[in-house]
Amino acid sequence: MSSTHHSICIVGGSGAEGSGLALRWAKHGHRVVIGSRDPAKAEAAAVELNERLGRSDITGAESSVGAASCDVVVLTVPFAGQMSTLESLKSQLGGKILIDVTVPLVPPKVSRVQLPESDSCVVAAQKMLGETVRVVSAFQNVSAHKLKNLDHEIDCDVLVAGDDKEARAIVIALAGDAGLRGIDVGPLANSVVAESLTSVLIWINKQYKIPDSGIRITGLPR
Amino acid sequence: MSSTHHSICIVGGSGAEGSGLALRWAKHGHRVVIGSRDPAKAEAAAVELNERLGRSDITGAESSVGAASCDVVVLTVPFAGQMSTLESLKSQLGGKILIDVTVPLVPPKVSRVQLPESDSCVVAAQKMLGETVRVVSAFQNVSAHKLKNLDHEIDCDVLVAGDDKEARAIVIALAGDAGLRGIDVGPLANSVVAESLTSVLIWINKQYKIPDSGIRITGLPR
């Protein structure tokens, strides 16, 4: 568990995955800002999340305003919006940790792995943003609706990849704060596993008629 | 469990991964042929495996001779030898199942994912061999030394990808015959997950100082 409290802007936080993380981190005591292109949408999402938790400190803001006020920024938008959103936030991200949750799904064949030319869309984000932003890949494989159910124990590990070791450690602690086990999987290039695994989990859900497959790394000390 | 008995040629079967599979399949009752470029080496490996099992029916042969005599061929050679080995066997593989266990590791950075231009080296094999060969990707993530210990229960699933559904089902049954749980992960393109995961498991072994990390798919019925 992290002993540090962070301020975390979740861009795309009105969506399912982002709002699940928002709930869990706010509950743990982190300051959470929901970011959206549309500030009214962000504020409405914040109100709804505060109601669920019986509190009032989750706020909503236009994404670049929210990002400017936080030390950790989390990107949870569809693949098609990843680069344009990051470009619009670039000037706010210097010196910060960006947790990129993007999965390179290409509809309609979302259960088929279709990697981008760079193999990893998170590596592509790091290249575009430059070295001053510490990009970490995480949370791609966790079911959004399980995240939103705070009583549910989630049987899925979080693969955490990034080129900065300290940033990986911070994100592993943040996974713990959300009730998840984060695993250090090394350099950002290794993000390919989490990015491709999401299509495989979608396939498994259909094939075996189950709601939420996930993965666990075995062989680790308990 | 499979009720069918197969004849299985394991090309590269004198290596650690291949000989572990050979032991387990022979013990289950499949006819196993160890294939190697050097027939004397293949025969010596067969003698050693027979001694371990207290039997005499595992045989050794030059790879193309072994492949010609079997209905399933398994490729367990290093990435650098994958394509040249398959080219030399191509005329023996028509109508058969080829289980390709190749992982695209690029030394010395084997704990870093470095996918080939085609993303999946098994997809590249299928393209080269043509549609008459039913290529299935499997067994990349299982620890070789655990495979060789027949008393060891292996805490790792086998991700089985291939474009032919029946061939996937046969390989899932073969995983079961080796004491492993095979999971249908869909089209051959989804082999990327297993191919990239091996580098991540190598990273995790180093990072967490453990001998054999693996993966389990969660959420499936027991």
Coordinates of C-alpha atoms in Angstrom, one line a residue:
Chain A
M1 CA 0.0 0.0 0.0
S2 CA 1.2 3.5 -0.8
S3 CA 1.7 5.8 2.2
T4 CA 1.8 8.8 -0.1
H5 CA -1.3 10.6 -1.2
H6 CA -1.4 11.8 -4.8
S7 CA -3.5 14.2 -6.8
I8 CA -4.8 12.2 -9.8
C9 CA -6.5 13.5 -12.8
I10 CA -8.4 10.8 -14.7
V11 CA -8.8 11.9 -18.3
G12 CA -11.8 10.1 -19.7
G13 CA -12.9 9.6 -16.2
S14 CA -16.5 9.8 -17.0
G15 CA -16.2 6.4 -18.8
A16 CA -16.5 3.0 -17.1
E17 CA -12.9 2.1 -16.6
G18 CA -11.9 5.6 -15.5
S19 CA -14.8 6.1 -13.0
G20 CA -14.0 2.7 -11.4
L21 CA -10.4 3.8 -10.7
A22 CA -11.7 7.2 -9.5
L23 CA -14.0 5.6 -7.0
R24 CA -11.3 3.3 -5.6
W25 CA -8.6 5.9 -5.4
A26 CA -10.9 8.5 -3.8
K27 CA -12.0 6.0 -1.3
H28 CA -8.4 5.3 -0.4
G29 CA -7.8 9.0 0.2
H30 CA -6.2 10.3 -3.0
R31 CA -7.4 13.6 -4.4
V32 CA -9.2 12.7 -7.7
V33 CA -10.2 15.0 -10.5
I34 CA -12.3 13.7 -13.4
G35 CA -11.1 15.2 -16.7
S36 CA -13.2 15.5 -19.8
R37 CA -13.2 17.7 -23.0
D38 CA -16.5 18.9 -21.7
P39 CA -16.2 20.4 -18.2
A40 CA -19.9 20.0 -17.5
K41 CA -19.7 16.3 -18.3
A42 CA -16.7 16.0 -16.0
E43 CA -18.5 17.8 -13.2
A44 CA -21.7 15.7 -13.6
A45 CA -19.5 12.5 -13.4
A46 CA -17.8 13.8 -10.2
V47 CA -21.2 14.5 -8.6
E48 CA -22.4 11.0 -9.4
L49 CA -19.2 9.4 -7.9
N50 CA -19.3 11.6 -4.8
E51 CA -22.9 10.4 -4.3
R52 CA -21.8 6.8 -4.5
L53 CA -19.1 7.3 -1.9
G54 CA -21.1 9.7 0.3
R55 CA -18.5 12.5 0.0
S56 CA -17.9 15.7 -1.9
D57 CA -14.2 16.0 -2.7
I58 CA -14.1 14.4 -6.2
T59 CA -14.1 17.3 -8.7
G60 CA -14.5 17.6 -12.4
A61 CA -12.7 19.8 -14.9
E62 CA -11.8 20.3 -18.5
S63 CA -8.9 17.8 -19.0
S64 CA -6.0 20.2 -19.4
V65 CA -7.2 22.2 -16.4
G66 CA -7.5 19.0 -14.3
A67 CA -4.1 17.7 -15.5
A68 CA -2.4 21.0 -14.6
S69 CA -3.6 20.6 -11.0
C70 CA -2.4 17.0 -10.4
D71 CA 0.9 15.1 -10.1
V72 CA -0.4 11.9 -11.7
V73 CA -2.5 11.9 -14.9
V74 CA -4.4 8.8 -16.1
L75 CA -5.5 8.3 -19.7
T76 CA -8.6 6.2 -20.1
V77 CA -10.0 7.1 -23.6
P78 CA -10.6 4.9 -26.7
F79 CA -7.6 4.1 -28.9
A80 CA -8.9 6.4 -31.6
G81 CA -8.7 9.4 -29.3
Q82 CA -5.4 8.6 -27.5
M83 CA -2.9 10.6 -29.5
S84 CA -5.1 13.7 -30.1
T85 CA -6.0 13.8 -26.4
L86 CA -2.3 13.5 -25.4
E87 CA -1.3 16.2 -27.8
S88 CA -3.8 18.6 -26.3
L89 CA -2.4 17.8 -22.8
K90 CA 1.3 17.7 -23.6
S91 CA 2.2 21.0 -22.1
Q92 CA 0.7 20.0 -18.8
L93 CA 2.5 16.7 -18.5
G94 CA 6.2 17.6 -18.1
G95 CA 7.7 16.1 -15.0
K96 CA 4.6 14.1 -14.2
I97 CA 3.6 10.5 -14.3
L98 CA 1.2 9.6 -17.1
I99 CA -0.6 6.3 -16.6
D100 CA -1.7 5.2 -20.1
V101 CA -4.5 2.6 -20.0
T102 CA -5.1 2.7 -23.8
V103 CA -5.6 -0.6 -25.6
P104 CA -5.2 -0.6 -29.4
L105 CA -8.5 -2.3 -30.2
V106 CA -9.6 -1.9 -33.8
P107 CA -13.4 -2.4 -34.2
P108 CA -15.1 -4.4 -35.3
K109 CA -12.6 -7.3 -34.7
V110 CA -11.9 -6.4 -31.1
S111 CA -11.2 -10.1 -30.1
R112 CA -8.3 -10.2 -32.6
V113 CA -4.9 -8.7 -31.7
Q114 CA -4.1 -6.0 -34.2
L115 CA -1.1 -4.1 -33.0
P116 CA -0.2 -0.6 -34.3
E117 CA 2.9 -0.1 -36.4
S118 CA 4.9 0.7 -33.3
D119 CA 3.7 -2.6 -31.7
S120 CA 2.7 -0.7 -28.5
C121 CA 0.5 2.4 -28.5
V122 CA 1.9 3.4 -25.1
V123 CA 5.4 3.3 -26.5
A124 CA 4.2 5.6 -29.3
A125 CA 2.7 7.9 -26.6
Q126 CA 6.1 8.1 -24.8
K127 CA 7.8 8.9 -28.0
M128 CA 5.4 11.7 -28.8
L129 CA 5.5 13.2 -25.3
G130 CA 9.3 13.1 -24.9
E131 CA 11.4 12.0 -22.0
T132 CA 10.3 14.6 -19.4
V133 CA 7.0 12.7 -19.1
R134 CA 7.2 9.4 -17.2
V135 CA 4.8 7.2 -19.1
V136 CA 3.7 4.0 -17.4
S137 CA 1.4 1.4 -19.0
A138 CA -1.1 -0.2 -16.6
F139 CA -4.7 -1.3 -15.9
Q140 CA -5.6 -2.5 -19.4
N141 CA -6.8 -5.9 -18.4
V142 CA -9.0 -5.1 -15.4
S143 CA -12.8 -5.4 -16.0
A144 CA -14.4 -1.9 -15.8
H145 CA -17.6 -3.1 -14.2
K146 CA -15.7 -5.1 -11.5
L147 CA -13.7 -1.9 -10.8
K148 CA -17.0 0.0 -10.2
N149 CA -18.2 -2.6 -7.7
L150 CA -16.2 -1.7 -4.6
D151 CA -17.1 -4.8 -2.7
H152 CA -15.9 -7.1 -5.4
E153 CA -12.4 -8.7 -5.0
I154 CA -10.9 -8.6 -8.5
D155 CA -9.1 -11.7 -9.6
C156 CA -6.8 -10.0 -12.0
D157 CA -3.3 -8.7 -11.8
V158 CA -2.2 -5.3 -13.2
L159 CA 0.9 -5.5 -15.4
V160 CA 2.9 -2.3 -14.9
A161 CA 5.5 -1.4 -17.6
G162 CA 7.6 1.8 -17.8
D163 CA 11.1 2.9 -18.5
D164 CA 11.4 4.7 -15.1
K165 CA 11.7 2.3 -12.2
E166 CA 10.5 4.8 -9.6
A167 CA 7.4 5.6 -11.6
R168 CA 6.7 1.9 -12.0
A169 CA 6.9 1.5 -8.2
I170 CA 4.5 4.5 -7.7
V171 CA 1.9 2.9 -10.1
I172 CA 2.3 -0.5 -8.4
A173 CA 1.5 1.2 -5.1
L174 CA -1.5 2.9 -6.8
A175 CA -2.7 -0.4 -8.0
G176 CA -2.6 -1.6 -4.4
D177 CA -4.5 1.4 -3.2
A178 CA -7.2 0.4 -5.7
G179 CA -7.3 -3.1 -4.2
L180 CA -5.4 -4.7 -7.1
R181 CA -2.0 -6.4 -7.3
G182 CA 0.4 -4.5 -9.5
I183 CA 3.3 -6.5 -11.1
D184 CA 6.5 -4.9 -12.3
V185 CA 6.8 -6.2 -15.9
G186 CA 9.8 -4.0 -16.9
P187 CA 10.5 -1.6 -19.7
L188 CA 7.7 0.2 -21.5
A189 CA 8.3 -2.0 -24.6
N190 CA 6.8 -4.9 -22.5
S191 CA 3.5 -3.0 -22.5
V192 CA 2.8 -5.1 -25.6
V193 CA 1.6 -8.0 -23.4
A194 CA -1.1 -6.0 -21.6
E195 CA -2.2 -4.2 -24.8
S196 CA -2.6 -7.5 -26.8
L197 CA -4.0 -9.5 -23.9
T198 CA -7.2 -7.4 -23.8
S199 CA -8.3 -8.8 -27.2
V200 CA -7.5 -12.3 -26.0
L201 CA -9.6 -11.8 -22.8
I202 CA -12.5 -10.5 -25.0
W203 CA -12.1 -13.7 -27.1
I204 CA -12.1 -15.9 -24.0
N205 CA -15.2 -14.2 -22.6
K206 CA -17.1 -15.0 -25.8
Q207 CA -15.7 -18.5 -26.3
Y208 CA -16.3 -19.7 -22.7
K209 CA -19.4 -17.6 -22.2
I210 CA -18.0 -15.9 -19.0
P211 CA -18.4 -12.2 -18.1
D212 CA -14.9 -11.3 -17.0
S213 CA -11.8 -13.3 -17.7
G214 CA -8.5 -11.9 -16.3
I215 CA -5.0 -13.1 -15.6
R216 CA -2.8 -13.9 -12.7
I217 CA 0.9 -14.2 -12.6
T218 CA 1.8 -17.4 -10.8
G219 CA 5.0 -18.4 -8.9
L220 CA 5.3 -15.1 -6.9
P221 CA 5.5 -15.2 -3.1
R222 CA 2.2 -14.6 -1.5
Chain B
M1 CA -8.4 -35.3 -21.8
S2 CA -8.0 -36.6 -25.4
S3 CA -9.3 -40.1 -26.1
T4 CA -7.3 -40.2 -29.4
H5 CA -3.8 -41.3 -29.5
H6 CA -1.5 -39.4 -31.8
S7 CA 1.9 -39.9 -33.4
I8 CA 3.9 -36.8 -32.5
C9 CA 7.3 -35.8 -33.8
I10 CA 9.0 -33.2 -31.6
V11 CA 11.5 -31.4 -33.7
G12 CA 14.2 -30.0 -31.4
G13 CA 13.0 -32.7 -29.0
S14 CA 16.5 -33.2 -27.6
G15 CA 16.2 -29.7 -26.0
A16 CA 14.7 -29.0 -22.6
E17 CA 11.2 -27.9 -23.6
G18 CA 10.8 -30.6 -26.3
S19 CA 12.0 -33.4 -24.1
G20 CA 9.6 -32.4 -21.3
L21 CA 6.7 -32.6 -23.7
A22 CA 8.0 -35.9 -25.1
L23 CA 8.1 -37.4 -21.6
R24 CA 4.6 -36.3 -20.7
W25 CA 3.0 -37.4 -24.0
A26 CA 4.8 -40.7 -24.1
K27 CA 3.7 -41.4 -20.6
H28 CA 0.1 -40.7 -21.6
G29 CA 0.3 -43.2 -24.4
H30 CA 1.0 -41.1 -27.5
R31 CA 3.7 -42.4 -30.0
V32 CA 6.6 -40.0 -29.7
V33 CA 9.4 -39.4 -32.1
I34 CA 12.3 -37.1 -31.2
G35 CA 13.4 -35.2 -34.3
S36 CA 16.9 -33.6 -34.8
R37 CA 19.0 -32.6 -37.7
D38 CA 21.5 -35.2 -36.3
P39 CA 19.8 -38.6 -36.1
A40 CA 22.4 -39.9 -33.7
K41 CA 21.6 -37.1 -31.3
A42 CA 17.8 -37.8 -31.7
E43 CA 18.3 -41.4 -30.9
A44 CA 20.5 -40.7 -27.9
A45 CA 17.8 -38.4 -26.5
A46 CA 15.2 -41.1 -27.1
V47 CA 17.2 -43.6 -25.2
E48 CA 17.6 -41.2 -22.3
L49 CA 13.8 -40.5 -22.2
N50 CA 12.9 -44.2 -22.4
E51 CA 15.2 -44.9 -19.4
R52 CA 13.5 -42.2 -17.4
L53 CA 10.1 -43.7 -18.2
G54 CA 11.2 -47.4 -18.0
R55 CA 10.0 -48.1 -21.5
S56 CA 11.4 -48.4 -25.0
D57 CA 8.9 -47.0 -27.5
I58 CA 10.2 -43.4 -27.8
T59 CA 12.3 -43.3 -31.0
G60 CA 14.7 -40.8 -32.6
A61 CA 15.1 -39.8 -36.2
E62 CA 16.3 -37.1 -38.5
S63 CA 13.6 -34.4 -38.3
S64 CA 12.1 -34.8 -41.8
V65 CA 12.0 -38.6 -41.5
G66 CA 10.3 -38.2 -38.1
A67 CA 7.8 -35.6 -39.3
A68 CA 6.9 -37.8 -42.3
S69 CA 5.9 -40.7 -39.9
C70 CA 3.7 -38.6 -37.6
D71 CA 0.3 -36.8 -37.7
V72 CA 1.3 -34.0 -35.4
V73 CA 4.7 -32.1 -35.6
V74 CA 5.9 -29.9 -32.8
L75 CA 8.6 -27.3 -33.3
T76 CA 10.8 -26.5 -30.3
V77 CA 13.9 -24.8 -31.7
P78 CA 15.4 -21.4 -31.0
F79 CA 13.9 -18.4 -32.9
A80 CA 17.0 -18.1 -35.1
G81 CA 16.4 -21.6 -36.4
Q82 CA 12.7 -21.5 -36.8
M83 CA 12.2 -20.6 -40.5
S84 CA 15.1 -22.6 -41.9
T85 CA 13.9 -25.7 -40.0
L86 CA 10.4 -25.3 -41.2
E87 CA 11.6 -24.8 -44.8
S88 CA 13.4 -28.1 -44.6
L89 CA 10.3 -29.8 -43.3
K90 CA 7.7 -28.1 -45.5
S91 CA 7.1 -31.0 -47.8
Q92 CA 6.3 -33.3 -44.9
L93 CA 3.8 -31.0 -43.2
G94 CA 0.9 -30.9 -45.7
G95 CA -2.4 -31.8 -44.1
K96 CA -0.8 -32.1 -40.6
I97 CA -1.0 -30.1 -37.4
L98 CA 2.2 -28.1 -36.7
I99 CA 2.4 -26.9 -33.1
D100 CA 4.9 -24.0 -33.2
V101 CA 6.4 -23.3 -29.7
T102 CA 8.8 -20.7 -31.0
V103 CA 9.3 -17.5 -29.0
P104 CA 10.9 -14.5 -30.8
L105 CA 13.5 -13.8 -28.1
V106 CA 16.4 -11.6 -29.4
P107 CA 19.5 -12.1 -27.2
P108 CA 21.0 -10.5 -25.2
K109 CA 17.9 -8.6 -24.1
V110 CA 15.6 -11.6 -23.7
S111 CA 13.5 -9.9 -20.9
R112 CA 12.5 -7.1 -23.4
V113 CA 9.7 -7.8 -25.9
Q114 CA 11.1 -7.4 -29.4
L115 CA 8.5 -8.6 -31.8
P116 CA 9.4 -9.5 -35.4
E117 CA 8.2 -7.3 -38.3
S118 CA 5.2 -9.6 -38.7
D119 CA 4.4 -9.2 -34.9
S120 CA 4.0 -13.0 -34.5
C121 CA 6.7 -15.4 -35.6
V122 CA 4.1 -18.2 -35.7
V123 CA 1.9 -16.2 -38.1
A124 CA 5.0 -15.8 -40.2
A125 CA 5.4 -19.6 -40.2
Q126 CA 1.8 -20.1 -41.3
K127 CA 2.3 -17.7 -44.2
M128 CA 5.4 -19.5 -45.3
L129 CA 3.9 -23.0 -45.0
G130 CA 0.6 -22.2 -46.7
E131 CA -2.9 -23.1 -45.8
T132 CA -2.6 -26.9 -46.1
V133 CA -0.6 -26.9 -42.8
R134 CA -2.7 -26.3 -39.7
V135 CA -0.4 -24.2 -37.6
V136 CA -1.2 -23.8 -33.9
S137 CA 0.7 -21.7 -31.4
A138 CA 1.1 -23.2 -27.9
F139 CA 3.3 -24.1 -24.9
Q140 CA 5.6 -20.9 -25.1
N141 CA 5.0 -20.0 -21.5
V142 CA 5.5 -23.2 -19.7
S143 CA 8.8 -23.7 -17.8
A144 CA 10.9 -26.4 -19.4
H145 CA 12.3 -27.7 -16.2
K146 CA 8.9 -28.1 -14.7
L147 CA 7.8 -30.0 -17.7
K148 CA 10.6 -32.5 -17.2
N149 CA 9.6 -33.1 -13.6
L150 CA 6.6 -35.4 -14.1
D151 CA 5.5 -35.2 -10.4
H152 CA 5.3 -31.4 -10.5
E153 CA 1.9 -29.8 -10.9
I154 CA 2.5 -26.9 -13.3
D155 CA 0.7 -23.7 -12.3
C156 CA 0.6 -22.2 -15.8
D157 CA -2.0 -22.3 -18.5
V158 CA -1.2 -23.0 -22.2
L159 CA -2.6 -20.3 -24.5
V160 CA -3.7 -22.1 -27.8
A161 CA -4.1 -19.9 -30.9
G162 CA -4.7 -21.1 -34.4
D163 CA -7.0 -20.3 -37.4
D164 CA -8.4 -23.8 -37.5
K165 CA -10.9 -24.5 -34.7
E166 CA -10.6 -28.3 -34.8
A167 CA -6.8 -28.1 -34.7
R168 CA -7.1 -25.8 -31.6
A169 CA -9.3 -28.4 -29.9
I170 CA -6.8 -31.2 -30.6
V171 CA -4.0 -29.1 -29.2
I172 CA -6.0 -28.2 -26.1
A173 CA -6.6 -32.0 -25.6
L174 CA -2.9 -32.6 -26.0
A175 CA -2.1 -30.0 -23.4
G176 CA -4.5 -31.9 -21.1
D177 CA -2.7 -35.1 -21.9
A178 CA 0.5 -33.4 -20.7
G179 CA -1.1 -32.4 -17.4
L180 CA -1.7 -28.8 -18.5
R181 CA -4.8 -26.6 -19.0
G182 CA -5.0 -25.4 -22.6
I183 CA -7.1 -22.3 -23.2
D184 CA -8.6 -21.5 -26.6
V185 CA -7.4 -17.9 -27.3
G186 CA -8.7 -17.7 -30.9
P187 CA -7.1 -16.9 -34.2
L188 CA -3.4 -17.4 -34.9
A189 CA -2.9 -13.6 -34.7
N190 CA -3.6 -13.8 -31.0
S191 CA -0.3 -15.8 -30.6
V192 CA 1.3 -12.4 -30.0
V193 CA 0.3 -12.6 -26.4
A194 CA 2.1 -15.9 -25.7
E195 CA 5.1 -14.9 -27.8
S196 CA 5.5 -11.6 -26.0
L197 CA 4.6 -12.9 -22.5
T198 CA 7.7 -15.1 -22.4
S199 CA 10.0 -12.0 -22.2
V200 CA 7.8 -10.6 -19.4
L201 CA 8.0 -13.9 -17.4
I202 CA 11.8 -13.8 -17.8
W203 CA 11.7 -10.2 -16.5
I204 CA 9.5 -11.2 -13.5
N205 CA 11.7 -14.1 -12.6
K206 CA 14.7 -11.8 -12.4
Q207 CA 12.9 -8.9 -10.7
Y208 CA 11.2 -11.0 -8.0
K209 CA 14.0 -13.6 -7.8
I210 CA 11.7 -16.5 -8.4
P211 CA 12.5 -19.6 -10.6
D212 CA 9.4 -20.0 -12.7
S213 CA 6.7 -17.4 -13.1
G214 CA 3.7 -18.4 -15.2
I215 CA 0.2 -17.2 -15.9
R216 CA -3.3 -18.4 -15.2
I217 CA -6.5 -17.2 -16.9
T218 CA -9.0 -16.3 -14.2
G219 CA -12.8 -16.3 -14.4
L220 CA -13.2 -19.6 -16.1
P221 CA -15.4 -22.4 -14.6
R222 CA -13.3 -24.9 -12.7

